[in-house]
Coordinates of C-alpha atoms in Angstrom, one line a residue:
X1 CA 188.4 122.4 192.6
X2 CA 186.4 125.6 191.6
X3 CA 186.9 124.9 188.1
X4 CA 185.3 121.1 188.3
X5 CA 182.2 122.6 190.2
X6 CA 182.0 124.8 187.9
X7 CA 182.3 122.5 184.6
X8 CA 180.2 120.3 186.8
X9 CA 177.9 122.8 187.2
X10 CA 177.4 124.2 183.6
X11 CA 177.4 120.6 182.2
X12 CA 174.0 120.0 184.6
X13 CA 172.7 123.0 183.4
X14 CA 173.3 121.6 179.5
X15 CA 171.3 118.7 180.2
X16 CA 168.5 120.2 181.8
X17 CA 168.7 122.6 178.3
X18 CA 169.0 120.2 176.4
X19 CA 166.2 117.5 177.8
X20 CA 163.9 120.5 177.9
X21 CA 164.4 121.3 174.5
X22 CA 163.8 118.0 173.7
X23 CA 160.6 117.4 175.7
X24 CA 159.3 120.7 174.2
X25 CA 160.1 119.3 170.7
X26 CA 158.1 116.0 171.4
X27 CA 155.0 118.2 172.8
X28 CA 155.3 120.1 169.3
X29 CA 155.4 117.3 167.5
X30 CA 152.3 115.6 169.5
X31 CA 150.5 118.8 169.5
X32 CA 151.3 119.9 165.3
X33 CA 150.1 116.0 164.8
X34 CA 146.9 116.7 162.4
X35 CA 145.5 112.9 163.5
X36 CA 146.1 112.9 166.6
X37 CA 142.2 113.4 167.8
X38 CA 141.9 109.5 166.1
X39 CA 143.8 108.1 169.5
X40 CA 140.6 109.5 171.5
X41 CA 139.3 105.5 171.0
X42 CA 135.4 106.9 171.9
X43 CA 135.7 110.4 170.8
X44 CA 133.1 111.8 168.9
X45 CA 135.0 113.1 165.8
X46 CA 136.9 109.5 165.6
X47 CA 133.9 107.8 166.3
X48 CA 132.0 109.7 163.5
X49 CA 135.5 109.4 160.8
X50 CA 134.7 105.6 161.8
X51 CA 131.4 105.4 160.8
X52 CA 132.2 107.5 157.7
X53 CA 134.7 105.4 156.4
X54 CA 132.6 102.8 157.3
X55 CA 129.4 103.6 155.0
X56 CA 132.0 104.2 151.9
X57 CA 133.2 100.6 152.3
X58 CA 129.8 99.5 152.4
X59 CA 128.4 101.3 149.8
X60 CA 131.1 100.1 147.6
X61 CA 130.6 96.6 148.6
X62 CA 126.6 96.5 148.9
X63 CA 126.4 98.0 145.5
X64 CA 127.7 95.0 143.6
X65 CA 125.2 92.8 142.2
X66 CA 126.5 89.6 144.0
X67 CA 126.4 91.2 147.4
X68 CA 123.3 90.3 148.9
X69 CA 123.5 86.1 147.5
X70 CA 126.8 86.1 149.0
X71 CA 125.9 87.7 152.0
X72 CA 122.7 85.4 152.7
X73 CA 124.8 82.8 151.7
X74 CA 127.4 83.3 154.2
X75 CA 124.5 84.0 157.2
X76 CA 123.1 81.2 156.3
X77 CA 126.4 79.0 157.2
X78 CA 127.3 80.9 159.8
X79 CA 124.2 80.8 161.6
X80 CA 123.3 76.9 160.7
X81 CA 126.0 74.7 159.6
X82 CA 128.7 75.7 162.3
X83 CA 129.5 73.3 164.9
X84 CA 129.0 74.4 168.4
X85 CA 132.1 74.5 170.9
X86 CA 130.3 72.2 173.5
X87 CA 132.0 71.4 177.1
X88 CA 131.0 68.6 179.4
X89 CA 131.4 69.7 182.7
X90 CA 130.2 68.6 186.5
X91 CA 126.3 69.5 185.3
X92 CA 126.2 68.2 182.1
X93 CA 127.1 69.6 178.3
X94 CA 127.4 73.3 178.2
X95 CA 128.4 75.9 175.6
X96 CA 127.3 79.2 174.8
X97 CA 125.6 80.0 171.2
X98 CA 124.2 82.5 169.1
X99 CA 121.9 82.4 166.0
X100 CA 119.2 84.6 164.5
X101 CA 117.1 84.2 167.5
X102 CA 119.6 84.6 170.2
X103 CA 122.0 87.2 168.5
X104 CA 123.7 88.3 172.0
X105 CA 123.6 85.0 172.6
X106 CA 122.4 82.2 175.3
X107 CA 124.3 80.5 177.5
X108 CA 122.5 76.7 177.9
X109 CA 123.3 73.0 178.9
X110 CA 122.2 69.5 178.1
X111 CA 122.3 66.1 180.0
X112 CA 125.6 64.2 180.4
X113 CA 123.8 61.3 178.4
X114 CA 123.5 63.2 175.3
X115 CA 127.3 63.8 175.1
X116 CA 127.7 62.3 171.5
X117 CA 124.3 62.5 170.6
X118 CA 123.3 64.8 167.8
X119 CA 120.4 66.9 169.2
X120 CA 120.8 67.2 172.7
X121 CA 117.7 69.5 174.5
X122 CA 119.2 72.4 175.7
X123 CA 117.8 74.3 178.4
X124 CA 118.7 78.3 179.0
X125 CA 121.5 78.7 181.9
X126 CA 121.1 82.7 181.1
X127 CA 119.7 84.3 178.0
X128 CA 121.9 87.5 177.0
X129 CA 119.1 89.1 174.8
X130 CA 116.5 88.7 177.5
X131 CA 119.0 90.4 180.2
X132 CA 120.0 93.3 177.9
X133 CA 116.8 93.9 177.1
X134 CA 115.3 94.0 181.8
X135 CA 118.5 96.2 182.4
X136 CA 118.6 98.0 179.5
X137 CA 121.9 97.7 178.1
X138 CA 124.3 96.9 175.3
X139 CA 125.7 93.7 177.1
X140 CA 127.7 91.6 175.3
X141 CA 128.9 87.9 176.9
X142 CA 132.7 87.6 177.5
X143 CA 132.7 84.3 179.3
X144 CA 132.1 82.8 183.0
X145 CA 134.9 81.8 185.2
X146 CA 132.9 79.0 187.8
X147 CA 134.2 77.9 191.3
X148 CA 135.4 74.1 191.9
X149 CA 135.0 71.3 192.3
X150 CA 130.6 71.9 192.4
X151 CA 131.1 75.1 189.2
X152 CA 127.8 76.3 190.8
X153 CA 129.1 79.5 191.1
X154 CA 130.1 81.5 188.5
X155 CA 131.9 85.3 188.1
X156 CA 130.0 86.0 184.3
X157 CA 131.9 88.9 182.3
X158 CA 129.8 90.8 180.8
X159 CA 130.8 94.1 178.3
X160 CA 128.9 97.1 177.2
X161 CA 128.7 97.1 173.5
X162 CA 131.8 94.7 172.9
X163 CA 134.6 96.7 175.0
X164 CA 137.5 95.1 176.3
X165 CA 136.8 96.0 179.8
X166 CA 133.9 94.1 181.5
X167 CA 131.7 94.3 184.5
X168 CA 131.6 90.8 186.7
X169 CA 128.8 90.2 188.7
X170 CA 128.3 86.3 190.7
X171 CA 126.0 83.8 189.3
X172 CA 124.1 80.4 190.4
X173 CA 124.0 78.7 187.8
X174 CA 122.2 76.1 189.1
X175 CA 118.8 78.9 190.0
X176 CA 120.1 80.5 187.1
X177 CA 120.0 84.1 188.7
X178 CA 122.7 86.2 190.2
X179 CA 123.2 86.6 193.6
X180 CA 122.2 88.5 195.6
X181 CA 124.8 90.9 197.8
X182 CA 127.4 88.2 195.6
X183 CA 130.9 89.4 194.0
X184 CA 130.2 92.2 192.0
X185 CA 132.7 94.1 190.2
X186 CA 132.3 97.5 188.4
X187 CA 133.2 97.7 184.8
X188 CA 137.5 97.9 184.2
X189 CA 140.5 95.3 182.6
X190 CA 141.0 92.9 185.4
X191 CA 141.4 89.2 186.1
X192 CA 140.3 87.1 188.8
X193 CA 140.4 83.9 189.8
X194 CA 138.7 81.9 193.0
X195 CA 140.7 80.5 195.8
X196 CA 137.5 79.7 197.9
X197 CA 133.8 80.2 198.0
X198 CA 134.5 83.7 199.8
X199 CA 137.6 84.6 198.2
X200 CA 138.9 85.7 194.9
X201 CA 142.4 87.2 193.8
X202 CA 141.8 90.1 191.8
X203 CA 143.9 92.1 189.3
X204 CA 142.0 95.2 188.4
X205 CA 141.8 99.4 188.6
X206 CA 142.4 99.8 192.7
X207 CA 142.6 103.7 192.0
X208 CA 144.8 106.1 191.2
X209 CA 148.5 104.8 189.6
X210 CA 147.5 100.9 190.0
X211 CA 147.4 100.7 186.2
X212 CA 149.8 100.4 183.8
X213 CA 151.0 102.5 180.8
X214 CA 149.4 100.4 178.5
X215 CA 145.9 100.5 180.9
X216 CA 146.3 97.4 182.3
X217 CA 146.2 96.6 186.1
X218 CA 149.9 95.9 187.7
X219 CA 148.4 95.7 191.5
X220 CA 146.6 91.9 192.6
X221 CA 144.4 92.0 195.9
X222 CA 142.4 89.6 197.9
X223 CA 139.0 90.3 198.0
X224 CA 136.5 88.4 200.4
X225 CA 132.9 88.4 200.1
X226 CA 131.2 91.2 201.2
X227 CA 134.1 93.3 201.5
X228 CA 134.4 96.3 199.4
X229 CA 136.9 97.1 197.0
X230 CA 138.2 99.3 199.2
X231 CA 138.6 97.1 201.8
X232 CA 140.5 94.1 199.9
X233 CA 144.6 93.3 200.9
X234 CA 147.0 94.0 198.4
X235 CA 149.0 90.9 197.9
X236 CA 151.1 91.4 194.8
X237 CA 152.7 94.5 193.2
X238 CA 154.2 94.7 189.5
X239 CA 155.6 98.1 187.7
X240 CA 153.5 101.0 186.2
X241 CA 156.0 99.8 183.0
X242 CA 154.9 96.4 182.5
X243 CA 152.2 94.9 180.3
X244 CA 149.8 93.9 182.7
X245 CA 149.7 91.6 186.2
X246 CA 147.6 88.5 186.7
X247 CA 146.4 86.6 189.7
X248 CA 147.6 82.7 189.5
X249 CA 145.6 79.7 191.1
X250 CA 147.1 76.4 190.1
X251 CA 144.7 73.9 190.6
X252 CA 144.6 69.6 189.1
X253 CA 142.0 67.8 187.7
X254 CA 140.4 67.1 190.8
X255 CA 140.4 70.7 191.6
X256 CA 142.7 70.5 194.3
X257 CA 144.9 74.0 194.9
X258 CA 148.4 73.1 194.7
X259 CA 149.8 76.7 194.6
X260 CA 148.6 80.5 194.7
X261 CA 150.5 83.6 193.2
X262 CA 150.2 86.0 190.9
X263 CA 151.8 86.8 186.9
X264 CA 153.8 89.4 186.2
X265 CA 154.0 90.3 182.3
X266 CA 156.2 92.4 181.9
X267 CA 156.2 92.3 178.3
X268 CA 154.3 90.9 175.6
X269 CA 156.4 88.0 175.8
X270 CA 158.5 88.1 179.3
X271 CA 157.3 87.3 182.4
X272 CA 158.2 86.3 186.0
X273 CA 156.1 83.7 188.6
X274 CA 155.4 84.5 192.0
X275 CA 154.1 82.1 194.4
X276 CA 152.7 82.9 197.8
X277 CA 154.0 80.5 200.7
X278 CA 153.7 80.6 204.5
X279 CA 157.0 81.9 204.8
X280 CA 156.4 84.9 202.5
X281 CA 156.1 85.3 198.5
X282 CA 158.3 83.5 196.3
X283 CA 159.5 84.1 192.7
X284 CA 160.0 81.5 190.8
X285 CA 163.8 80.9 188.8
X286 CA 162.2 80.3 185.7
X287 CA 162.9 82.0 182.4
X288 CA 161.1 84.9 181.9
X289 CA 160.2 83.8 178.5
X290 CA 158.7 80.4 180.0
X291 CA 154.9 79.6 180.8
X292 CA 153.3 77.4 183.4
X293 CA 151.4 75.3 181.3
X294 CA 149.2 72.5 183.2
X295 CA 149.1 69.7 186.6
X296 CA 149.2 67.0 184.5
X297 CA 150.1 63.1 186.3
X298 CA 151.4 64.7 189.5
X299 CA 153.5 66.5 187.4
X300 CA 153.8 70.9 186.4
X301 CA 154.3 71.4 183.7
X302 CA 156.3 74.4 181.8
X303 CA 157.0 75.6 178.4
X304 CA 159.9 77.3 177.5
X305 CA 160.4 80.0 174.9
X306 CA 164.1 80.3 175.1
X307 CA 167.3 78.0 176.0
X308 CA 167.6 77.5 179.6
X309 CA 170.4 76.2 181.4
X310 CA 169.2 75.7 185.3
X311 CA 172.1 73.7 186.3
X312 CA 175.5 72.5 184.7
X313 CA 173.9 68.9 184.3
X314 CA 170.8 69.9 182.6
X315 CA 170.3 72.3 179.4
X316 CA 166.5 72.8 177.9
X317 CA 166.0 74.4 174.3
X318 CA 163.3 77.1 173.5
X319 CA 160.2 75.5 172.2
X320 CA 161.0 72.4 175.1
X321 CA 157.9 71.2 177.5
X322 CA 159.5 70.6 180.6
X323 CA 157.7 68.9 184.2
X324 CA 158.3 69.1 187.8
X325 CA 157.0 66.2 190.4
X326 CA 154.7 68.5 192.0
X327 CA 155.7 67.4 195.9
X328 CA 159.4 68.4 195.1
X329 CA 158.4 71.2 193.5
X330 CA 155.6 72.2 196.8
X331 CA 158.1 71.8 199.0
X332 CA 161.0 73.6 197.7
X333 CA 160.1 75.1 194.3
X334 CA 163.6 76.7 193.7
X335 CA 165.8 73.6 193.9
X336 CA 163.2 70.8 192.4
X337 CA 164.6 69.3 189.2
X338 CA 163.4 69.6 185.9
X339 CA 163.0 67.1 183.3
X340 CA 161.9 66.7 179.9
X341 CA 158.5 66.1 178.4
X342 CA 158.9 67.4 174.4
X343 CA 161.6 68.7 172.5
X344 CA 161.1 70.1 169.3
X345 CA 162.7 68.8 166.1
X346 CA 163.3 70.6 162.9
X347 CA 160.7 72.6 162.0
X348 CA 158.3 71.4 164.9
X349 CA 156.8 73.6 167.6
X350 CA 154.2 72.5 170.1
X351 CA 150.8 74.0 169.3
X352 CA 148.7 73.2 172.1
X353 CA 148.7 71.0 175.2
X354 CA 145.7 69.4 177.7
X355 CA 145.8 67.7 180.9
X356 CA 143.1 64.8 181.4
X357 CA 143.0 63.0 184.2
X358 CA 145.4 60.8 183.9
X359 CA 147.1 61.7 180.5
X360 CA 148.3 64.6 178.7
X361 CA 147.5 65.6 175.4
X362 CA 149.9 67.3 173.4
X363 CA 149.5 68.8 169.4
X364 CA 152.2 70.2 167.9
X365 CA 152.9 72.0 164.0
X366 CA 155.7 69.8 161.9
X367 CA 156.9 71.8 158.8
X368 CA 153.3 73.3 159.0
X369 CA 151.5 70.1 159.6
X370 CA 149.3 69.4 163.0
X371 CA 149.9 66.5 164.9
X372 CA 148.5 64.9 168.0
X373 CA 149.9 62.7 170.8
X374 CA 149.2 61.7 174.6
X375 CA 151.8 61.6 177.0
X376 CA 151.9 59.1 179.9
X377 CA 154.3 59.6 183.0
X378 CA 155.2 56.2 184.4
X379 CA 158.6 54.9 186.2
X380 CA 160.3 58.6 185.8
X381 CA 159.5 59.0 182.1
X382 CA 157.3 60.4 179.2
X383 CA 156.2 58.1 176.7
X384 CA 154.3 59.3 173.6
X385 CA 151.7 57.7 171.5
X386 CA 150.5 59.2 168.6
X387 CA 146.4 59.7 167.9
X388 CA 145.8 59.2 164.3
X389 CA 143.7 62.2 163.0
X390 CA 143.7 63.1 159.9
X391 CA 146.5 64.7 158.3
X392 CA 147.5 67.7 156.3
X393 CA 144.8 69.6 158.5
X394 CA 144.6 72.1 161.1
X395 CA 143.7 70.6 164.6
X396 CA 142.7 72.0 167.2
X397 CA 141.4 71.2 171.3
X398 CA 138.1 71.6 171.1
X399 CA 136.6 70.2 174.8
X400 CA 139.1 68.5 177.5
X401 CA 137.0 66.1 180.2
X402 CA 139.6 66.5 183.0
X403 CA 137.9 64.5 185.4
X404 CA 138.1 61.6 182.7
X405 CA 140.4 60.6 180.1
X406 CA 138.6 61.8 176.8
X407 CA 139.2 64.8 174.4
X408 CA 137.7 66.3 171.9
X409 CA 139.7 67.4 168.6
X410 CA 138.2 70.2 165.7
X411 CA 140.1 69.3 162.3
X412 CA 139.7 71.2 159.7
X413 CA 141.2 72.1 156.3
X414 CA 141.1 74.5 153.4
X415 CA 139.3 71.5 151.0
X416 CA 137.5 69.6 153.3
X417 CA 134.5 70.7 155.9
X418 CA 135.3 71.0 159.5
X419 CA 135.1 67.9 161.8
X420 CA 135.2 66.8 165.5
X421 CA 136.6 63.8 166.8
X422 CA 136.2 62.0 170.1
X423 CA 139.3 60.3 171.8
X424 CA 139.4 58.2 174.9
X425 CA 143.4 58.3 176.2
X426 CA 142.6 55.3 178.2
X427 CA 141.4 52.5 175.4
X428 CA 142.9 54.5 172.2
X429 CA 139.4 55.0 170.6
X430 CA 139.2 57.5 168.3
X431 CA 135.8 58.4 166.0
X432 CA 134.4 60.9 163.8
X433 CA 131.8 62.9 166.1
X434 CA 130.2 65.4 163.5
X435 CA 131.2 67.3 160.1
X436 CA 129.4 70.2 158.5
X437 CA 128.1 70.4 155.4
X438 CA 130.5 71.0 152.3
X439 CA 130.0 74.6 151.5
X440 CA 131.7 74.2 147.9
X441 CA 132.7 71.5 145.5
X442 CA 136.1 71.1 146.2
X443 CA 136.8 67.9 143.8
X444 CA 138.0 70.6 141.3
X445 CA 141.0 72.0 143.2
X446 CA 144.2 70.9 145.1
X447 CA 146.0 71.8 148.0
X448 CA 150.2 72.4 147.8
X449 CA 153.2 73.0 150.4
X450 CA 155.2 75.2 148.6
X451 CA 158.1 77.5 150.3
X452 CA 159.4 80.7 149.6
X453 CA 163.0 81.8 151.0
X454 CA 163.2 85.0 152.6
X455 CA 165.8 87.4 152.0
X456 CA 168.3 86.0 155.0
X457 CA 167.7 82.5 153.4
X458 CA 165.3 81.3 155.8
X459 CA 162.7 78.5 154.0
X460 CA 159.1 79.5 154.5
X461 CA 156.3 77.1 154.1
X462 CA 153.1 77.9 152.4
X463 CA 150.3 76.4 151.2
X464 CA 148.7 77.2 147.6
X465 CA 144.9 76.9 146.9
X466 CA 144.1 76.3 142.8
X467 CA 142.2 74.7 140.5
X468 CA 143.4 71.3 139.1
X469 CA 143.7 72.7 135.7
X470 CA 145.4 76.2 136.6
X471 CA 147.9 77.7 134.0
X472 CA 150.9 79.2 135.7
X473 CA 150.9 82.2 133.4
X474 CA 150.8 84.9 136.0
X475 CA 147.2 85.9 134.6
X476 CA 145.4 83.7 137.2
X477 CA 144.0 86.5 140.1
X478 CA 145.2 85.3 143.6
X479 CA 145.3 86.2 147.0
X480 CA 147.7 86.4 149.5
X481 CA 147.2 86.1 153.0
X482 CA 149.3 85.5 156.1
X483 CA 150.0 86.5 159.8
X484 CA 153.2 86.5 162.2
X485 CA 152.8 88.8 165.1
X486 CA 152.7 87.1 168.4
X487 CA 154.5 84.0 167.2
X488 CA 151.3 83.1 165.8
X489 CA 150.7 81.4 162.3
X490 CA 147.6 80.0 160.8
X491 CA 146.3 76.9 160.4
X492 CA 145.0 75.6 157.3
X493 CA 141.1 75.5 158.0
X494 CA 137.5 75.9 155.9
X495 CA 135.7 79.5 156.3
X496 CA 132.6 77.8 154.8
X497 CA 131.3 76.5 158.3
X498 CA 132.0 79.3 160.6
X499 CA 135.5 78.7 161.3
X500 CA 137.8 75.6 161.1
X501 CA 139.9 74.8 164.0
X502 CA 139.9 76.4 167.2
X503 CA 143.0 77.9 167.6
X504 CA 144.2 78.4 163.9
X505 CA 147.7 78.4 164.6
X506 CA 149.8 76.8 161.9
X507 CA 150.5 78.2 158.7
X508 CA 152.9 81.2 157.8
X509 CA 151.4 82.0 154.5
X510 CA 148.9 80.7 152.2
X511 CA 148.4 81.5 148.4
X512 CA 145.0 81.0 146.8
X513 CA 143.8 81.6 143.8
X514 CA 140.4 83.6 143.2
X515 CA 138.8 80.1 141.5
X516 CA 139.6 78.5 144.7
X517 CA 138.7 81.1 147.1
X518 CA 135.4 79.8 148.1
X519 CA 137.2 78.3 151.3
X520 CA 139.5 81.4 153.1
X521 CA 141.3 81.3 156.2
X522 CA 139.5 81.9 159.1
X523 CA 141.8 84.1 161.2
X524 CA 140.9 82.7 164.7
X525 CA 143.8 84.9 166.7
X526 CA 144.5 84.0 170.0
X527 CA 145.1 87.2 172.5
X528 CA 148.6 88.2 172.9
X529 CA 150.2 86.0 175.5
X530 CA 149.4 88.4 178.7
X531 CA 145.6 88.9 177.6
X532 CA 145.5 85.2 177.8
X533 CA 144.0 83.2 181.1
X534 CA 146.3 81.4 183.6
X535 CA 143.4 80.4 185.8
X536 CA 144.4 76.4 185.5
X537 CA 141.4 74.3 186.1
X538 CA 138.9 77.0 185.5
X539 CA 135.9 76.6 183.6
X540 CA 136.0 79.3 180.6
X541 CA 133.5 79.2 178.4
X542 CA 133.9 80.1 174.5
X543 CA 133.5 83.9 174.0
X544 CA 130.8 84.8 171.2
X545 CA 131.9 86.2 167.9
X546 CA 131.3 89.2 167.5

């Protein structure tokens, strides 16, 4: 007996050795690291190494002869040719835009009559340079998040000098001025949404150890107008090890609330659903690498990143769109039964997905290849009809009219200019909107699908860029170019205009050769999945480039 206390004893003590050892080896290592003073993000000796490096690039680049045509050149497209992400919402068109005159930007709408017109008169919602300049600050627009069904209301993020965190204050954007004693939210991470015109659900810094290691909030509240940070109820709690938490308000095209709740994202890619009901919070049996998706035809809809396997009867593969009938799924969401919307083929993976009013609107990426259908639910089934856009493009949803029945598509490719189409999912009409001006003679090259096989085997599609009359010889200069992380590819799209599609989501890998590099890949990355907004049947407008 002595003897075991005792082993037990000195084998304690070897562990508390041996793990203070260790920590004091990993506080060595962090304090002999000669770089570590680059982690201080706004430190003054990283800040100044920034700029440093910064000016050497420049200098390098500024110094070549061609520097200044290209760079007017490239202004001039950016600034004139590009075509503006407009949405149609309960007041009329709406986007926000920069040029040379509004470089912050303006935020501005039009009449619902000159939806397909090509010159609508805009008038200012809020001007971004005008504010920055009365308060004084570097303010840089990160988007407005407006209360249904009127949208009069608004919560506009707004950043100082581009940082991630933001500052929300409320906005009528009907006087077009904030409001006075309104929602007003010092500068940190967070995410809200609106329940009501007094309430929001809030994830953001409540205070000491309410953020997580990565500097995100893990902690949602309810906070009612008037009431003081201080004073808002804590409604949802997540771990100081996960990614971040989100608040969750699930609302259909006629901005009904059909459930409230909150995200928790635990990682980059796992995640787990809590929904509040009378009886208490629930959290959802869903995958935790699934995503609620959309209210689409009385239907929610969910897309699943792994197999699943809810019940004996009924097996779903990753990549699968699956629905719930919403009433089921109200009143008892932890026995309602899922069925199938999409399941991907060979090579197919769905891209992006819509809800109108009446239809949903699905794209999806086939060996690299966008294509777009709408979905109709009627007698217990999906039925898909495909919308003829153009192939061998990158598409992209540019503007969803969820009280209606119409979408609008951005196509774009590495050869030809960037398009918008209009598509009413009620008659099938479909027609070309606009197209920006060619920014290059493309009749002189061609576009392949080549693949390249990894080391494992694995087949991976790419395009290649290149003159007609190109000699294989291995002299040619080219350049290589892809992206992977997030489970995001790139879609084939045209630079020249200011962009190509929207979401730029579709190709692996793309070769092109310095003759044919007058149209590059615009990398238009969409946040990781928990940066991304889960407010369904928000209004969020397009963020500015910056």
């Amino acid at each position: 007996m002595k003897t075991s206390l005792l082993f037990a004893t000195l084998m304690s003590i070897a562990c508390l050795i041996s793990t203070t050892l260790s920590q004091e080896r990993t506080d060595a290592a962090l304090t002999d690291d000669p770089s570590r003073w680059l982690e201080e993000i706004e430190g003054p000796a990283a800040v100044a190494w920034v700029r440093a490096e910064n000016e050497k690039t420049l200098g390098v680049l500024q110094s070549d002869p061609r520097y200044r045509h290209f760079y007017e050149q490239a202004l001039s497209i950016l600034q004139k040719d590009r075509i503006a992400d407009i949405q149609l919402g309960e007041r009329g068109l709406e986007h926000f835009w920069q040029d040379e005159n509004h470089v912050r930007g303006v935020w501005r709408r039009a009449t619902r009559e000159s939806d397909r017109g090509q010159d609508p008169k805009w008038e200012a919602i809020l001007d971004v340079d005008a504010l920055a300049v009365a308060e004084n600050r570097n303010w840089v627009f990160r988007g407005a998040s407006c209360l249904p069904p009127e949208e009069r209301l608004c919560l506009i993020s707004l950043s100082d000098g581009g940082k991630e965190a933001v500052s929300m204050r409320e906005f009528d954007r009907t006087a077009k001025t904030f409001v006075a004693d309104g929602f007003n939210l010092p500068e940190g991470k967070q995410d809200v949404s609106w329940v009501d015109r007094d309430t929001l659900l809030v994830a953001r810094d409540w205070g000491e150890g309410t953020l997580t290691q990565a500097g995100y909030p893990f902690v949602v509240k309810e906070l009612k107008r008037a009431q003081s940070l201080s004073e808002a109820r804590e409604i949802y709690r997540g771990e100081p090890t996960d990614s971040e938490a989100q608040s969750l308000v699930l609302r259909d095209s006629e901005r009904h609330i059909h459930a409230a709740g909150a995200v928790r994202e635990i990682s980059s890619f796992d995640s787990e659903y809590v929904v509040f009901r009378p009886d208490g919070p629930v959290k959802l049996n869903l995958p935790k690498k699934a995503e609620i998706v959309a209210l689409a035809c009385g239907r929610l809809l969910v897309k699943l990143d792994e197999d699943w396997t809810p019940s004996e009867d009924n097996r779903f593969t990753a990549g699968s769109v699956i629905s719930y009938d919403l009433d089921e799924w109200k009143q008892d969401p932890l026995r309602a039964k899922a069925s199938l919307v999409f399941q991907p083929g060979p090579r197919q993976a769905v891209s992006e997905l819509t809800a109108t009013k009446k239809f949903l609107i699905l794209t999806i990426l086939e060996n690299v290849q966008s294509k777009a259908f709408v979905y109709k639910y009627a007698q217990g089934a999906w039925s898909a009809t495909p919308i003829p856009l153009p192939e061998h493009t990158g598409v992209s949803l540019s503007v969803t009219y969820d009280e209606a029945d119409r979408v609008k598509f951005t196509v774009s490719s590495y050869l030809g200019p960037t398009s918008v189409w209009y598509f009413d999912a009620e008659s099938k009409r479909l027609e070309e909107l606009k197209k920006t001006p060619s920014a290059f003679d493309a009749s002189k090259h061609v576009v392949e699908q080549l693949e390249a096989t990894s080391r494992d085997g694995t087949s991976i599609p790419y395009f290649l860029v290149r003159p007609k009359n190109a000699r294989f010889d291995g002299a040619i200069p080219t350049l290589l170019h892809g992206y992977g992380g997030f489970q995001i590819p790139l879609l084939p799209s045209d630079l020249g205009p200011g962009g190509g599609s929207g979401s730029n989501r579709a190709m692996p890998m793309s070769l092109r050769t310095c003759a044919g590099a007058a149209s590059l890949a615009h990398n238009g990355i969409k946040p990781p999945r928990g940066q991304r907004s889960r407010r369904h049947g928000m209004i969020s407008l397009p963020l500015p480039r910056t």
